[in-house]
Amino acid sequence: QVRLVESGGGLVQPGGSLRLSCVASGTIFSSNHIDWYRQAPGKERELVALITSSGSTHYADSVKGRFTISRENAKNTVYLQMNSLKPEDTAVYYCNKPFPFAPWGQGTQVTVSS
């Protein structure tokens, strides 16, 4: 079954860190690069970072130097290490493969606030 499960979000103060996890079913994970997206209230979903099946990475300018994406193939898992978090990073974070998308997971809420 095609499935994506995100976890690891929470409430953190500005400057803090979180690590998000995305577990993808094998049919999604094995042959695709995996993307992390986020959607803030009232805004469109935006691409944050991606990692290819060979491990190459790409980041949105807004998170470059603060976020790191990685993958653990044996666990069908992609991680997003988020450091130096800012209030503008507050959003629901989702993972998915490139378009055509798999069914979206529930996402994980990240709130950066003092």
mmCIF file with all atom_site columns, C-alpha atoms in Angstrom:
data_model
loop_
_atom_site.group_PDB
_atom_site.id
_atom_site.type_symbol
_atom_site.label_atom_id
_atom_site.label_alt_id
_atom_site.label_comp_id
_atom_site.label_asym_id
_atom_site.label_entity_id
_atom_site.label_seq_id
_atom_site.pdbx_PDB_ins_code
_atom_site.Cartn_x
_atom_site.Cartn_y
_atom_site.Cartn_z
_atom_site.occupancy
_atom_site.B_iso_or_equiv
_atom_site.pdbx_formal_charge
_atom_site.auth_seq_id
_atom_site.auth_comp_id
_atom_site.auth_asym_id
_atom_site.auth_atom_id
_atom_site.pdbx_PDB_model_num
ATOM 1   C CA . GLN A 1 1   ? 0.000  0.000  0.000  1.00 0.00 ? 1   GLN A CA 1
ATOM 2   C CA . VAL A 1 2   ? 1.210  3.502  -0.812 1.00 0.00 ? 2   VAL A CA 1
ATOM 3   C CA . ARG A 1 3   ? 1.717  5.327  2.446  1.00 0.00 ? 3   ARG A CA 1
ATOM 4   C CA . LEU A 1 4   ? 3.618  8.265  3.919  1.00 0.00 ? 4   LEU A CA 1
ATOM 5   C CA . VAL A 1 5   ? 3.927  8.922  7.654  1.00 0.00 ? 5   VAL A CA 1
ATOM 6   C CA . GLU A 1 6   ? 5.533  12.080 9.004  1.00 0.00 ? 6   GLU A CA 1
ATOM 7   C CA . SER A 1 7   ? 6.556  12.625 12.618 1.00 0.00 ? 7   SER A CA 1
ATOM 8   C CA . GLY A 1 8   ? 8.857  14.637 14.849 1.00 0.00 ? 8   GLY A CA 1
ATOM 9   C CA . GLY A 1 9   ? 7.186  18.026 14.888 1.00 0.00 ? 9   GLY A CA 1
ATOM 10  C CA . GLY A 1 10  ? 6.470  20.079 17.964 1.00 0.00 ? 10  GLY A CA 1
ATOM 11  C CA . LEU A 1 11  ? 6.772  23.429 19.670 1.00 0.00 ? 11  LEU A CA 1
ATOM 12  C CA . VAL A 1 12  ? 10.247 24.910 19.812 1.00 0.00 ? 12  VAL A CA 1
ATOM 13  C CA . GLN A 1 13  ? 11.698 28.307 20.649 1.00 0.00 ? 13  GLN A CA 1
ATOM 14  C CA . PRO A 1 14  ? 13.397 30.418 17.993 1.00 0.00 ? 14  PRO A CA 1
ATOM 15  C CA . GLY A 1 15  ? 16.920 29.166 17.466 1.00 0.00 ? 15  GLY A CA 1
ATOM 16  C CA . GLY A 1 16  ? 15.976 25.639 18.454 1.00 0.00 ? 16  GLY A CA 1
ATOM 17  C CA . SER A 1 17  ? 16.151 22.393 16.523 1.00 0.00 ? 17  SER A CA 1
ATOM 18  C CA . LEU A 1 18  ? 13.870 19.563 15.484 1.00 0.00 ? 18  LEU A CA 1
ATOM 19  C CA . ARG A 1 19  ? 14.335 16.421 13.433 1.00 0.00 ? 19  ARG A CA 1
ATOM 20  C CA . LEU A 1 20  ? 11.448 15.288 11.280 1.00 0.00 ? 20  LEU A CA 1
ATOM 21  C CA . SER A 1 21  ? 11.056 11.763 9.975  1.00 0.00 ? 21  SER A CA 1
ATOM 22  C CA . CYS A 1 22  ? 9.196  10.496 6.933  1.00 0.00 ? 22  CYS A CA 1
ATOM 23  C CA . VAL A 1 23  ? 8.570  6.796  6.550  1.00 0.00 ? 23  VAL A CA 1
ATOM 24  C CA . ALA A 1 24  ? 7.521  5.881  3.031  1.00 0.00 ? 24  ALA A CA 1
ATOM 25  C CA . SER A 1 25  ? 6.232  2.604  1.697  1.00 0.00 ? 25  SER A CA 1
ATOM 26  C CA . GLY A 1 26  ? 8.703  0.788  -0.476 1.00 0.00 ? 26  GLY A CA 1
ATOM 27  C CA . THR A 1 27  ? 6.951  1.554  -3.729 1.00 0.00 ? 27  THR A CA 1
ATOM 28  C CA . ILE A 1 28  ? 7.426  5.263  -3.086 1.00 0.00 ? 28  ILE A CA 1
ATOM 29  C CA . PHE A 1 29  ? 10.859 5.190  -1.566 1.00 0.00 ? 29  PHE A CA 1
ATOM 30  C CA . SER A 1 30  ? 12.840 2.830  -3.717 1.00 0.00 ? 30  SER A CA 1
ATOM 31  C CA . SER A 1 31  ? 12.854 4.577  -7.047 1.00 0.00 ? 31  SER A CA 1
ATOM 32  C CA . ASN A 1 32  ? 12.169 8.211  -6.310 1.00 0.00 ? 32  ASN A CA 1
ATOM 33  C CA . HIS A 1 33  ? 13.676 11.208 -4.828 1.00 0.00 ? 33  HIS A CA 1
ATOM 34  C CA . ILE A 1 34  ? 11.738 12.312 -1.765 1.00 0.00 ? 34  ILE A CA 1
ATOM 35  C CA . ASP A 1 35  ? 10.676 15.876 -1.100 1.00 0.00 ? 35  ASP A CA 1
ATOM 36  C CA . TRP A 1 36  ? 9.839  17.727 2.104  1.00 0.00 ? 36  TRP A CA 1
ATOM 37  C CA . TYR A 1 37  ? 7.127  20.365 1.752  1.00 0.00 ? 37  TYR A CA 1
ATOM 38  C CA . ARG A 1 38  ? 5.535  22.734 4.221  1.00 0.00 ? 38  ARG A CA 1
ATOM 39  C CA . GLN A 1 39  ? 2.312  24.662 4.347  1.00 0.00 ? 39  GLN A CA 1
ATOM 40  C CA . ALA A 1 40  ? 1.760  27.603 6.639  1.00 0.00 ? 40  ALA A CA 1
ATOM 41  C CA . PRO A 1 41  ? -1.743 28.881 7.435  1.00 0.00 ? 41  PRO A CA 1
ATOM 42  C CA . GLY A 1 42  ? -3.162 30.830 4.519  1.00 0.00 ? 42  GLY A CA 1
ATOM 43  C CA . LYS A 1 43  ? -0.225 29.989 2.276  1.00 0.00 ? 43  LYS A CA 1
ATOM 44  C CA . GLU A 1 44  ? 0.384  27.519 -0.509 1.00 0.00 ? 44  GLU A CA 1
ATOM 45  C CA . ARG A 1 45  ? 2.398  24.382 0.026  1.00 0.00 ? 45  ARG A CA 1
ATOM 46  C CA . GLU A 1 46  ? 6.060  24.977 -0.773 1.00 0.00 ? 46  GLU A CA 1
ATOM 47  C CA . LEU A 1 47  ? 9.015  22.709 -1.435 1.00 0.00 ? 47  LEU A CA 1
ATOM 48  C CA . VAL A 1 48  ? 11.587 22.877 1.346  1.00 0.00 ? 48  VAL A CA 1
ATOM 49  C CA . ALA A 1 49  ? 14.145 20.236 0.421  1.00 0.00 ? 49  ALA A CA 1
ATOM 50  C CA . LEU A 1 50  ? 14.619 17.126 -1.663 1.00 0.00 ? 50  LEU A CA 1
ATOM 51  C CA . ILE A 1 51  ? 16.971 14.188 -1.758 1.00 0.00 ? 51  ILE A CA 1
ATOM 52  C CA . THR A 1 52  ? 17.499 11.986 -4.798 1.00 0.00 ? 52  THR A CA 1
ATOM 53  C CA . SER A 1 53  ? 17.778 8.226  -4.752 1.00 0.00 ? 53  SER A CA 1
ATOM 54  C CA . SER A 1 54  ? 21.550 8.654  -5.048 1.00 0.00 ? 54  SER A CA 1
ATOM 55  C CA . GLY A 1 55  ? 21.726 11.125 -2.162 1.00 0.00 ? 55  GLY A CA 1
ATOM 56  C CA . SER A 1 56  ? 22.006 14.466 -3.939 1.00 0.00 ? 56  SER A CA 1
ATOM 57  C CA . THR A 1 57  ? 20.195 17.258 -2.142 1.00 0.00 ? 57  THR A CA 1
ATOM 58  C CA . HIS A 1 58  ? 18.524 20.560 -2.933 1.00 0.00 ? 58  HIS A CA 1
ATOM 59  C CA . TYR A 1 59  ? 17.169 23.218 -0.580 1.00 0.00 ? 59  TYR A CA 1
ATOM 60  C CA . ALA A 1 60  ? 14.901 26.209 -0.811 1.00 0.00 ? 60  ALA A CA 1
ATOM 61  C CA . ASP A 1 61  ? 16.819 29.436 -0.303 1.00 0.00 ? 61  ASP A CA 1
ATOM 62  C CA . SER A 1 62  ? 14.840 30.149 2.852  1.00 0.00 ? 62  SER A CA 1
ATOM 63  C CA . VAL A 1 63  ? 16.241 27.082 4.637  1.00 0.00 ? 63  VAL A CA 1
ATOM 64  C CA . LYS A 1 64  ? 19.677 26.693 3.031  1.00 0.00 ? 64  LYS A CA 1
ATOM 65  C CA . GLY A 1 65  ? 22.379 26.372 5.661  1.00 0.00 ? 65  GLY A CA 1
ATOM 66  C CA . ARG A 1 66  ? 19.866 25.607 8.438  1.00 0.00 ? 66  ARG A CA 1
ATOM 67  C CA . PHE A 1 67  ? 18.099 22.432 7.277  1.00 0.00 ? 67  PHE A CA 1
ATOM 68  C CA . THR A 1 68  ? 19.670 19.127 6.276  1.00 0.00 ? 68  THR A CA 1
ATOM 69  C CA . ILE A 1 69  ? 17.845 16.339 4.468  1.00 0.00 ? 69  ILE A CA 1
ATOM 70  C CA . SER A 1 70  ? 19.088 12.764 4.611  1.00 0.00 ? 70  SER A CA 1
ATOM 71  C CA . ARG A 1 71  ? 17.805 9.277  3.916  1.00 0.00 ? 71  ARG A CA 1
ATOM 72  C CA . GLU A 1 72  ? 18.212 5.863  5.495  1.00 0.00 ? 72  GLU A CA 1
ATOM 73  C CA . ASN A 1 73  ? 17.377 3.400  2.758  1.00 0.00 ? 73  ASN A CA 1
ATOM 74  C CA . ALA A 1 74  ? 17.263 0.335  5.001  1.00 0.00 ? 74  ALA A CA 1
ATOM 75  C CA . LYS A 1 75  ? 14.413 1.949  6.945  1.00 0.00 ? 75  LYS A CA 1
ATOM 76  C CA . ASN A 1 76  ? 12.616 3.612  3.993  1.00 0.00 ? 76  ASN A CA 1
ATOM 77  C CA . THR A 1 77  ? 13.027 6.834  5.957  1.00 0.00 ? 77  THR A CA 1
ATOM 78  C CA . VAL A 1 78  ? 13.931 10.386 5.058  1.00 0.00 ? 78  VAL A CA 1
ATOM 79  C CA . TYR A 1 79  ? 14.906 12.876 7.745  1.00 0.00 ? 79  TYR A CA 1
ATOM 80  C CA . LEU A 1 80  ? 14.832 16.645 7.897  1.00 0.00 ? 80  LEU A CA 1
ATOM 81  C CA . GLN A 1 81  ? 17.160 18.095 10.509 1.00 0.00 ? 81  GLN A CA 1
ATOM 82  C CA . MET A 1 82  ? 16.068 21.652 11.200 1.00 0.00 ? 82  MET A CA 1
ATOM 83  C CA . ASN A 1 83  ? 18.412 23.961 13.098 1.00 0.00 ? 83  ASN A CA 1
ATOM 84  C CA . SER A 1 84  ? 18.285 27.664 13.914 1.00 0.00 ? 84  SER A CA 1
ATOM 85  C CA . LEU A 1 85  ? 14.526 27.594 13.579 1.00 0.00 ? 85  LEU A CA 1
ATOM 86  C CA . LYS A 1 86  ? 12.664 30.838 12.975 1.00 0.00 ? 86  LYS A CA 1
ATOM 87  C CA . PRO A 1 87  ? 9.013  31.775 13.559 1.00 0.00 ? 87  PRO A CA 1
ATOM 88  C CA . GLU A 1 88  ? 8.526  31.821 9.782  1.00 0.00 ? 88  GLU A CA 1
ATOM 89  C CA . ASP A 1 89  ? 9.341  28.096 9.713  1.00 0.00 ? 89  ASP A CA 1
ATOM 90  C CA . THR A 1 90  ? 6.037  27.453 11.469 1.00 0.00 ? 90  THR A CA 1
ATOM 91  C CA . ALA A 1 91  ? 3.968  25.178 9.234  1.00 0.00 ? 91  ALA A CA 1
ATOM 92  C CA . VAL A 1 92  ? 2.704  21.667 8.724  1.00 0.00 ? 92  VAL A CA 1
ATOM 93  C CA . TYR A 1 93  ? 5.479  19.650 7.128  1.00 0.00 ? 93  TYR A CA 1
ATOM 94  C CA . TYR A 1 94  ? 4.798  16.883 4.624  1.00 0.00 ? 94  TYR A CA 1
ATOM 95  C CA . CYS A 1 95  ? 6.886  14.511 2.578  1.00 0.00 ? 95  CYS A CA 1
ATOM 96  C CA . ASN A 1 96  ? 6.075  13.078 -0.815 1.00 0.00 ? 96  ASN A CA 1
ATOM 97  C CA . LYS A 1 97  ? 7.562  11.918 -4.081 1.00 0.00 ? 97  LYS A CA 1
ATOM 98  C CA . PRO A 1 98  ? 7.607  14.248 -7.066 1.00 0.00 ? 98  PRO A CA 1
ATOM 99  C CA . PHE A 1 99  ? 4.446  14.833 -9.081 1.00 0.00 ? 99  PHE A CA 1
ATOM 100 C CA . PRO A 1 100 ? 2.295  12.817 -9.619 1.00 0.00 ? 100 PRO A CA 1
ATOM 101 C CA . PHE A 1 101 ? 2.061  12.814 -5.855 1.00 0.00 ? 101 PHE A CA 1
ATOM 102 C CA . ALA A 1 102 ? 1.285  9.833  -3.705 1.00 0.00 ? 102 ALA A CA 1
ATOM 103 C CA . PRO A 1 103 ? -1.629 10.273 -1.281 1.00 0.00 ? 103 PRO A CA 1
ATOM 104 C CA . TRP A 1 104 ? -0.536 12.883 1.247  1.00 0.00 ? 104 TRP A CA 1
ATOM 105 C CA . GLY A 1 105 ? 0.133  11.868 4.820  1.00 0.00 ? 105 GLY A CA 1
ATOM 106 C CA . GLN A 1 106 ? -1.209 13.724 7.823  1.00 0.00 ? 106 GLN A CA 1
ATOM 107 C CA . GLY A 1 107 ? 1.867  15.902 8.100  1.00 0.00 ? 107 GLY A CA 1
ATOM 108 C CA . THR A 1 108 ? 3.595  17.000 11.277 1.00 0.00 ? 108 THR A CA 1
ATOM 109 C CA . GLN A 1 109 ? 3.081  20.410 12.873 1.00 0.00 ? 109 GLN A CA 1
ATOM 110 C CA . VAL A 1 110 ? 6.131  22.557 13.573 1.00 0.00 ? 110 VAL A CA 1
ATOM 111 C CA . THR A 1 111 ? 5.566  25.653 15.677 1.00 0.00 ? 111 THR A CA 1
ATOM 112 C CA . VAL A 1 112 ? 8.415  28.053 16.367 1.00 0.00 ? 112 VAL A CA 1
ATOM 113 C CA . SER A 1 113 ? 7.465  30.516 19.051 1.00 0.00 ? 113 SER A CA 1
ATOM 114 C CA . SER A 1 114 ? 8.764  32.015 22.264 1.00 0.00 ? 114 SER A CA 1
#
